[in-house]
PDB file of C-alpha atoms in Angstrom:
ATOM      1  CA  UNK A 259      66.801  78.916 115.286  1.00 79.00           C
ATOM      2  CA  UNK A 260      70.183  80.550 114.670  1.00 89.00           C
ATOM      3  CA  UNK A 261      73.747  79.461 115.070  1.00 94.00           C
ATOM      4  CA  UNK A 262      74.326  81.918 118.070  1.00 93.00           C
ATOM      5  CA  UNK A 263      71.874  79.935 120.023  1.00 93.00           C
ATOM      6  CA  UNK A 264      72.842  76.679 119.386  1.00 95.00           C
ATOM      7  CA  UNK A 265      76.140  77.654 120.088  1.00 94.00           C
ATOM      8  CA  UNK A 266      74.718  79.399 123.479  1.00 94.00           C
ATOM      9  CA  UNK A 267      73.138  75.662 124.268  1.00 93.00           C
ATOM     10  CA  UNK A 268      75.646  74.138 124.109  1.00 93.00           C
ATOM     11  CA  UNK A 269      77.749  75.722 125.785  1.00 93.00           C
ATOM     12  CA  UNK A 270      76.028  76.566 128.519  1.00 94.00           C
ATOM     13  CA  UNK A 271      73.946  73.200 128.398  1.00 91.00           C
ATOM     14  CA  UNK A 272      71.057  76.218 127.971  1.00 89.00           C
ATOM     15  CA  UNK A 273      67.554  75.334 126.634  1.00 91.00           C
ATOM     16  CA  UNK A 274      66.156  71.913 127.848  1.00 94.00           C
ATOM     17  CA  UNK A 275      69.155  70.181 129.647  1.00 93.00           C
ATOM     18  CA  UNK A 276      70.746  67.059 128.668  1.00 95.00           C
ATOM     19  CA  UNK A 277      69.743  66.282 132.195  1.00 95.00           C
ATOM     20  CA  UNK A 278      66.196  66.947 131.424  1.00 96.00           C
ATOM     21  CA  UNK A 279      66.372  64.973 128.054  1.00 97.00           C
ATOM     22  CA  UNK A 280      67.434  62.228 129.678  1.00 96.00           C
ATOM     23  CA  UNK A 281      64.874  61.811 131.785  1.00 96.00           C
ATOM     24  CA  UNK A 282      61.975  62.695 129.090  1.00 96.00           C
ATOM     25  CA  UNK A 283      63.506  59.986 126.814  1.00 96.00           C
ATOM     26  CA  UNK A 284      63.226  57.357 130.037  1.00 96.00           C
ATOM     27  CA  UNK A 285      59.487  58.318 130.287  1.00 96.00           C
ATOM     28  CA  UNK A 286      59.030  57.747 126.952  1.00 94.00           C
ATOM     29  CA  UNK A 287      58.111  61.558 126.111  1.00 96.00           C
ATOM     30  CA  UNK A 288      59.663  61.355 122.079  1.00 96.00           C
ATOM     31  CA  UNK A 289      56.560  63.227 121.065  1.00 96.00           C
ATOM     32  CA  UNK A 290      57.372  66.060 123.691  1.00 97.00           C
ATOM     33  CA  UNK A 291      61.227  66.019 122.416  1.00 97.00           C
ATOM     34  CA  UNK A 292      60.194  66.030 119.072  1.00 97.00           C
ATOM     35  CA  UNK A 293      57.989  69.068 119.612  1.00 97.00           C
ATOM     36  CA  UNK A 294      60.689  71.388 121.847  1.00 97.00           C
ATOM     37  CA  UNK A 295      63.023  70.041 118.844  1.00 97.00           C
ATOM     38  CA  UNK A 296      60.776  72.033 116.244  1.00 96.00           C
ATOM     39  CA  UNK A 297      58.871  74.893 117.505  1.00 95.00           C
ATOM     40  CA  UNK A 298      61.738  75.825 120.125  1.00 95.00           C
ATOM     41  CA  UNK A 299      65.009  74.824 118.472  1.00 96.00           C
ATOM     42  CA  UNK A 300      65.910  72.763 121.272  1.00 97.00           C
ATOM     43  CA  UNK A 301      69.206  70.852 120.114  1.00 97.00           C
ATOM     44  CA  UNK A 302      69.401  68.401 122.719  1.00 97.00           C
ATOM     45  CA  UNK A 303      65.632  67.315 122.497  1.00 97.00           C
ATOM     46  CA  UNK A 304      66.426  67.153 118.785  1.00 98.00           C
ATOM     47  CA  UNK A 305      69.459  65.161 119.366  1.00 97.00           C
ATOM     48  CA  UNK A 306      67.727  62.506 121.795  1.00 98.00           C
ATOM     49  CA  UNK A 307      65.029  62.260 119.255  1.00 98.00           C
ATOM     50  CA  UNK A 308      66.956  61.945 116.334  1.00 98.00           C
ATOM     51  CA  UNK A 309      68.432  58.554 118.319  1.00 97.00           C
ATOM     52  CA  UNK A 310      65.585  57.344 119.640  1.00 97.00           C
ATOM     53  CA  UNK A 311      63.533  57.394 116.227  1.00 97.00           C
ATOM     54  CA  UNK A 312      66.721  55.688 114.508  1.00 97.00           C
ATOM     55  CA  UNK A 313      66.646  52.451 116.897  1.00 96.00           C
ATOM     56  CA  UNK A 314      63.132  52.339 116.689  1.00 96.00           C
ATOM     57  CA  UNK A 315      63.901  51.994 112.741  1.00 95.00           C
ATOM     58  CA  UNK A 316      61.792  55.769 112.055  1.00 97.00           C
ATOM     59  CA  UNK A 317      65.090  56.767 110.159  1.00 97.00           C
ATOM     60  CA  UNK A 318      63.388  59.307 107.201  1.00 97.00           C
ATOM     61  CA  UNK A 319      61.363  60.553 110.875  1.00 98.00           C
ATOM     62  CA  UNK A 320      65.047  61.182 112.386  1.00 98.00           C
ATOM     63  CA  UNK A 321      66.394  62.943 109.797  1.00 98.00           C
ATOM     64  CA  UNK A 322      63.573  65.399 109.313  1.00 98.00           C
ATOM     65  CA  UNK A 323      63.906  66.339 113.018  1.00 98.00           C
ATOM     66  CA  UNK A 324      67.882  67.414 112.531  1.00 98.00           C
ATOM     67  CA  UNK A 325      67.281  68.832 108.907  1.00 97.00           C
ATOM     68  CA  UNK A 326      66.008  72.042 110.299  1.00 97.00           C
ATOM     69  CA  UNK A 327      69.232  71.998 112.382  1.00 97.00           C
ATOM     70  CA  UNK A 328      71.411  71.491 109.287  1.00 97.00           C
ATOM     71  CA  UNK A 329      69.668  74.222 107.430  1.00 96.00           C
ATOM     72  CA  UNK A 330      70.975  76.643 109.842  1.00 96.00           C
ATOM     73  CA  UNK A 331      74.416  75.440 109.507  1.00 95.00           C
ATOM     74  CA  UNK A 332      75.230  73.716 112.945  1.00 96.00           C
ATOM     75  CA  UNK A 333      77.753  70.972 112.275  1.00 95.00           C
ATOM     76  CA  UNK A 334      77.069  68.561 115.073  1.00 96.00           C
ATOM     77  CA  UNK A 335      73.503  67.780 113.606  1.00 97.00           C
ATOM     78  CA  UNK A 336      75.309  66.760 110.448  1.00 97.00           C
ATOM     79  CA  UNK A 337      77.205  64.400 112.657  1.00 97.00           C
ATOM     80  CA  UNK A 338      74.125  63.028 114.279  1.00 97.00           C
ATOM     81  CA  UNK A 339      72.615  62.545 110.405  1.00 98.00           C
ATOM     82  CA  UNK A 340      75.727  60.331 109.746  1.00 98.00           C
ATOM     83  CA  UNK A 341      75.440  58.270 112.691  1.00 97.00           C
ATOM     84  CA  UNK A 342      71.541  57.566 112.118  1.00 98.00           C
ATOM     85  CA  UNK A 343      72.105  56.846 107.716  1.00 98.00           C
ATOM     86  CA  UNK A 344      75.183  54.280 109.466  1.00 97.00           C
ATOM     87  CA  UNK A 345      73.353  53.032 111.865  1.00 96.00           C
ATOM     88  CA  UNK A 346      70.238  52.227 108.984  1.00 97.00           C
ATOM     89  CA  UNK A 347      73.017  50.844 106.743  1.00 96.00           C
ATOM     90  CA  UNK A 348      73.272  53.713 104.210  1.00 97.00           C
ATOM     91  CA  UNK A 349      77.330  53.916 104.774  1.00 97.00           C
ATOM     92  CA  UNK A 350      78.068  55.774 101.594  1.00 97.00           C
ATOM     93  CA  UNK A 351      75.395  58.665 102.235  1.00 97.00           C
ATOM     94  CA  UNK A 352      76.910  58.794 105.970  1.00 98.00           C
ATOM     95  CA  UNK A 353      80.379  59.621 105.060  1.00 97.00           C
ATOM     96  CA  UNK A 354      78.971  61.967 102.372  1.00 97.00           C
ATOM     97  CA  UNK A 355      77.255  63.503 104.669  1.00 96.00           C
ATOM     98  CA  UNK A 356      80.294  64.658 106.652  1.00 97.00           C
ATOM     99  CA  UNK A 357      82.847  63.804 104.234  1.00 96.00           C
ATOM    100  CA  UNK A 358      85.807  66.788 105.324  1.00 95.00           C
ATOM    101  CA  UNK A 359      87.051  68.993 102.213  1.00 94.00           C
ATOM    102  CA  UNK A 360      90.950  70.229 102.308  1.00 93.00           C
ATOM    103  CA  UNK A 361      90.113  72.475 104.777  1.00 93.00           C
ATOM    104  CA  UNK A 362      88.179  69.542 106.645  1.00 93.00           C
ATOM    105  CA  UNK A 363      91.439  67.536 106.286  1.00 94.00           C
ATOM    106  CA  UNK A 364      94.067  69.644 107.947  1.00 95.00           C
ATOM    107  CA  UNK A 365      91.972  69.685 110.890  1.00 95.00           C
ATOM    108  CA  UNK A 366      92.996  66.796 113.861  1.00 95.00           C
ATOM    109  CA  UNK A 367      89.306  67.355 115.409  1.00 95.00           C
ATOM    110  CA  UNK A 368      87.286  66.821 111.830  1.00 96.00           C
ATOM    111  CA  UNK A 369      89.946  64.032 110.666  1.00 97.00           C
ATOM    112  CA  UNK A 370      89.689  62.360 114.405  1.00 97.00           C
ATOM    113  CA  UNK A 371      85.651  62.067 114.175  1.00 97.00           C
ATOM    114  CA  UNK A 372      85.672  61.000 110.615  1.00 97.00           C
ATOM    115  CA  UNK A 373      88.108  58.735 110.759  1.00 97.00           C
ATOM    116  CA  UNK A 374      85.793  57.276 113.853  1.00 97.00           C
ATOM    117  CA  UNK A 375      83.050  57.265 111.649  1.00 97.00           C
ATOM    118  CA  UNK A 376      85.115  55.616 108.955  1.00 98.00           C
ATOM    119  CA  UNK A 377      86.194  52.877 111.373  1.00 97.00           C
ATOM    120  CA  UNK A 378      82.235  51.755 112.245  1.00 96.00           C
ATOM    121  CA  UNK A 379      81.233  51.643 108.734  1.00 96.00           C
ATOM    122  CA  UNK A 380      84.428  49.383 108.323  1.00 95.00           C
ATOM    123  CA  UNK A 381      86.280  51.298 106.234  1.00 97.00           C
ATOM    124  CA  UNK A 382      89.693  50.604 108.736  1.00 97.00           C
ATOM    125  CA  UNK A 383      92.259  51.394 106.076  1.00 97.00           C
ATOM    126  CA  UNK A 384      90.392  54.818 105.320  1.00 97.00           C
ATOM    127  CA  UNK A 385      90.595  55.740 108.459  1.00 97.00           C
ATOM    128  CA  UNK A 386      94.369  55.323 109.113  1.00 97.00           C
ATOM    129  CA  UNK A 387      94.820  57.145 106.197  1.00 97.00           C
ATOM    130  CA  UNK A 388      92.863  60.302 107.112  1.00 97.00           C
ATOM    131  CA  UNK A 389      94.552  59.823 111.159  1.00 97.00           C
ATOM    132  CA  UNK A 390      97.975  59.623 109.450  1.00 97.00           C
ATOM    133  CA  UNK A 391      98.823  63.054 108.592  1.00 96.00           C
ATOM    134  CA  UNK A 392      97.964  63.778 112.577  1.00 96.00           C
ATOM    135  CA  UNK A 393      99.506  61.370 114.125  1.00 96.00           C
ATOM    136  CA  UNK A 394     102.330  63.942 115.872  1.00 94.00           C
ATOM    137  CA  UNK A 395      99.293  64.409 118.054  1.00 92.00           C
ATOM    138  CA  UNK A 396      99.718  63.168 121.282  1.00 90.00           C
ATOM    139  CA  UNK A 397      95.662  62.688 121.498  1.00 94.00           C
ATOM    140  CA  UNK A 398      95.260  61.255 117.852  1.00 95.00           C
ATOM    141  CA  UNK A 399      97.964  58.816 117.850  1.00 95.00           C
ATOM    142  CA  UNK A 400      96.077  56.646 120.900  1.00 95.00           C
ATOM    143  CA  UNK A 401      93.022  57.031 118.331  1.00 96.00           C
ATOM    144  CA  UNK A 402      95.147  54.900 115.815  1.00 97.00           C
ATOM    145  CA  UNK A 403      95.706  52.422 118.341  1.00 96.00           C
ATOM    146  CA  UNK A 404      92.096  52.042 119.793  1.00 97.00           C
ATOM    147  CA  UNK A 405      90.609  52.107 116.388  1.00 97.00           C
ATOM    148  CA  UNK A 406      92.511  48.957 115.528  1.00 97.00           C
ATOM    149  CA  UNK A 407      92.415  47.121 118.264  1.00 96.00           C
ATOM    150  CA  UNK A 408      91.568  43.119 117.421  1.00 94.00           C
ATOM    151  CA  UNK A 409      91.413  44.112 113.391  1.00 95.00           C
ATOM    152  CA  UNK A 410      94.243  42.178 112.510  1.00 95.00           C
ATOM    153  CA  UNK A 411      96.475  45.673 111.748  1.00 96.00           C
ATOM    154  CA  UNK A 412      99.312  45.485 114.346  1.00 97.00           C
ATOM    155  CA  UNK A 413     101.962  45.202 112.425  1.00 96.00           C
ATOM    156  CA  UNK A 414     100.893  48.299 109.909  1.00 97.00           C
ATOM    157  CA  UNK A 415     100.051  50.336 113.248  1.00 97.00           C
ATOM    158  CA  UNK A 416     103.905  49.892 114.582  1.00 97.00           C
ATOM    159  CA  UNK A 417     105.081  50.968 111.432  1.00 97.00           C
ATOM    160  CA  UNK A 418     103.484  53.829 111.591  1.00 97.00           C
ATOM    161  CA  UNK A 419     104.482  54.062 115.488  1.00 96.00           C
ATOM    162  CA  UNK A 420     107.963  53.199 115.145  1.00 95.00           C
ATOM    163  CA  UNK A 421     109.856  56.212 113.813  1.00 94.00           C
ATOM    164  CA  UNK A 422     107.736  58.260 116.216  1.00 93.00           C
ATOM    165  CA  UNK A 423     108.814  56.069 119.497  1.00 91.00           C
ATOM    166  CA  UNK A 424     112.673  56.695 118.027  1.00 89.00           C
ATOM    167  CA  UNK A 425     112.452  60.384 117.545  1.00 89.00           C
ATOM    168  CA  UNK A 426     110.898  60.379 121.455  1.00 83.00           C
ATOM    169  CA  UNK A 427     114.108  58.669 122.742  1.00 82.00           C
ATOM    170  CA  UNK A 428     116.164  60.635 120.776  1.00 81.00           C
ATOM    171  CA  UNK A 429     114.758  63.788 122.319  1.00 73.00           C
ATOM    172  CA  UNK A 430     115.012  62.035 125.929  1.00 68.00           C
ATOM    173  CA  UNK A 431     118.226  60.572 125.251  1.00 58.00           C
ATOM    174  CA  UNK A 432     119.409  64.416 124.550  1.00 57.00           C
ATOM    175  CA  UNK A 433     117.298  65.534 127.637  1.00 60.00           C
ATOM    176  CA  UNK A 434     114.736  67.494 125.494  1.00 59.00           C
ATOM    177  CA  UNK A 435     111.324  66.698 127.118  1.00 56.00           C
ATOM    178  CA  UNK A 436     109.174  69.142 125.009  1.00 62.00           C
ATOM    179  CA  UNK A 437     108.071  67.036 122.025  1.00 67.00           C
ATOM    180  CA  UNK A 438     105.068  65.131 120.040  1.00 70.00           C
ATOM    181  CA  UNK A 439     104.106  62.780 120.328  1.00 83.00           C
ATOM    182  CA  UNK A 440     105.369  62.184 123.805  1.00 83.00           C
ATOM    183  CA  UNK A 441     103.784  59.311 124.033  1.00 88.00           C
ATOM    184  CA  UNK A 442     104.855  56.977 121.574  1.00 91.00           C
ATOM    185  CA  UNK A 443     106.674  54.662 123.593  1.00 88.00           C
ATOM    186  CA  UNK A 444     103.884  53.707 125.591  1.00 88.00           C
ATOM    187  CA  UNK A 445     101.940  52.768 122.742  1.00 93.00           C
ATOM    188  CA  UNK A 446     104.378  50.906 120.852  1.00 93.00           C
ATOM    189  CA  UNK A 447     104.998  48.835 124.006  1.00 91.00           C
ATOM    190  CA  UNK A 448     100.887  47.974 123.906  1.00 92.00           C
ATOM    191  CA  UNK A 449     100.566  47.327 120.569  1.00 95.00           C
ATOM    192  CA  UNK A 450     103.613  44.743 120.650  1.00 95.00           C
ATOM    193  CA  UNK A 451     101.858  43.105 123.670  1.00 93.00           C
ATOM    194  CA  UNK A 452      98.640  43.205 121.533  1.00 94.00           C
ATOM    195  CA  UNK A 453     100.385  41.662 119.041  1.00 94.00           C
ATOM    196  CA  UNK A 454     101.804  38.532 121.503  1.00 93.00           C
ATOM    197  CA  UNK A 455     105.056  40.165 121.136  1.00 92.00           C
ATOM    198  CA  UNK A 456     105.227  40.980 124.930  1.00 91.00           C
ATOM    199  CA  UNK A 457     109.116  39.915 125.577  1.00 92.00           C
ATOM    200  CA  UNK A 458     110.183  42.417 123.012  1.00 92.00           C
ATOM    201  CA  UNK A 459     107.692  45.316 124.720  1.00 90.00           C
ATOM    202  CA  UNK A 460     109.301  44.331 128.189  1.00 89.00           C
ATOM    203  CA  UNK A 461     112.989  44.594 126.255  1.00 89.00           C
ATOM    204  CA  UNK A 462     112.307  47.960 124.688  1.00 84.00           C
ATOM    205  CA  UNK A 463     110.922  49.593 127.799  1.00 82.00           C
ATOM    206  CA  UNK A 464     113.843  47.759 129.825  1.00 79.00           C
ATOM    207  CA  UNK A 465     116.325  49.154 127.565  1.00 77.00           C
ATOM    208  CA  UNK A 466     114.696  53.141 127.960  1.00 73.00           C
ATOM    209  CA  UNK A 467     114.795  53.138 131.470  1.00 75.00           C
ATOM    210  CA  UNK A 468     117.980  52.019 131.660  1.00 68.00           C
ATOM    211  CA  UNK A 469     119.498  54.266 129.075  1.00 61.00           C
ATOM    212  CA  UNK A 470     117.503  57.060 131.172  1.00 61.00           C
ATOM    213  CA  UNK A 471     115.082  57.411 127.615  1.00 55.00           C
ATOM    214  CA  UNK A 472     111.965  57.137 129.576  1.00 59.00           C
ATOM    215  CA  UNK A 473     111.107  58.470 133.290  1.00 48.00           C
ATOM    216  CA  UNK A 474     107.226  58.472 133.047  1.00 50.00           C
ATOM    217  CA  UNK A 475     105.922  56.809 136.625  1.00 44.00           C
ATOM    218  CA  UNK A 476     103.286  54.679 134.994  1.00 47.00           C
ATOM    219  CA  UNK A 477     105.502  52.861 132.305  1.00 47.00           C
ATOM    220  CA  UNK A 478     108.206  51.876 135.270  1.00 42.00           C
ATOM    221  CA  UNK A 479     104.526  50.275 137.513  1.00 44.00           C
ATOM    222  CA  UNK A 480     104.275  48.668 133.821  1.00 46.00           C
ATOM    223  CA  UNK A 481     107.799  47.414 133.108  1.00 45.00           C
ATOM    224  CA  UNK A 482     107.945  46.282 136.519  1.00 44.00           C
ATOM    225  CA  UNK A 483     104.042  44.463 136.130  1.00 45.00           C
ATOM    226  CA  UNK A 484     105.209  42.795 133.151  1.00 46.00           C
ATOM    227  CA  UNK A 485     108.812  41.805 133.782  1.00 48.00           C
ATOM    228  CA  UNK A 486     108.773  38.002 135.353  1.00 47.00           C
ATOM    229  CA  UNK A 487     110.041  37.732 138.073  1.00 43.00           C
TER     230      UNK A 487
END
């Protein structure tokens, strides 16, 4: 197997389908998948495999199917490695296993999935750390917000929100619409509901509407849900 190839399967969903996959891992076919995974290089079989051994508890099985994939440098089968050491309770050797270098770190897409990872091995305040430097993203700062959802960090998440909703109604306020993250206001106003602060949610987004500092459709349906009355 070579990079090119894996890179060809999965781009083109080429080889064995995740379509086919599917339905070989509903028969019951692991041997089959496990086979196509070894002698063909098929990622996907090796993929399905890889997560079928793990929940049937055959982790050192699992990992020898994706080490072959490793070897030849594809990235996402160190991924699936992590996720089958978490899921056997061997946290420390599944963030090793990914664990992003500087390079690693100024990326939003390696930061995003480890900080994912992070979060399911419980490591919360990791994970906010490693988002943190990203959160200008309009795509990683909604990570922040599902990642802490019921975990008792509201009031750290707003903080981190908070200068980031002002700079967005600055910008609207001086009718510059081309900014990051644009949407911070929406997410402040659901973490403050999230946090039973509802009335002051309702006040904010009453206040940016009528200062003309917010003119997205879906926050007015919103306001208008959550306003009594």
């Amino acid at each position: 197997m070579n990079i090119d190839d894996l890179e060809w399967q999965s781009r083109t969903l080429g080889g064995i389908s995740p379509r086919l996959v599917t339905m070989l891992v509903e028969r019951g076919d692991l041997e089959l998948l496990v086979q196509a995974a070894s002698e063909r290089g098929e990622w996907f079989c090796a993929q399905a495999a890889a997560r079928e051994l793990s929940r049937a508890g055959e982790v050192e099985r699992a990992l020898g199917v994706l080490e072959p994939f490793i070897e030849a440098g594809w990235n996402r089968a160190r991924w699936e490695k992590a996720e089958v050491l978490l899921e056997a309770g061997r946290v420390q050797q599944a963030l090793d296993a990914v664990r992003p270098d500087e390079e690693g770190l100024a990326s939003e897409w390696v930061c995003h999935d480890f900080a994912e990872l992070l979060a399911k091995a419980g490591r919360l305040s990791e994970a906010i750390t490693v988002l943190t430097p990203h959160l200008d993203r309009e795509w990683i700062l909604p990570t922040l917000v599902e990642l802490t959802v019921g975990q008792n960090r509201d009031e750290q998440v707003l903080e981190l929100i908070a200068p980031r909703a002002e700079r967005a109604r600055s910008a609207r306020g001086e009718e510059r619409w081309s900014f990051h993250p644009s949407n911070a206001q929406d997410l402040q106003a659901q973490v403050l509901e999230r946090a039973g602060r509802a009335d002051e949610a309702v006040r904010r987004l009453g206040a940016d509407i009528a200062d003309g500092h917010f003119l997205v459709q879906n926050t007015l349906s919103v306001f208008s849900v959550a306003s009594p009355g």
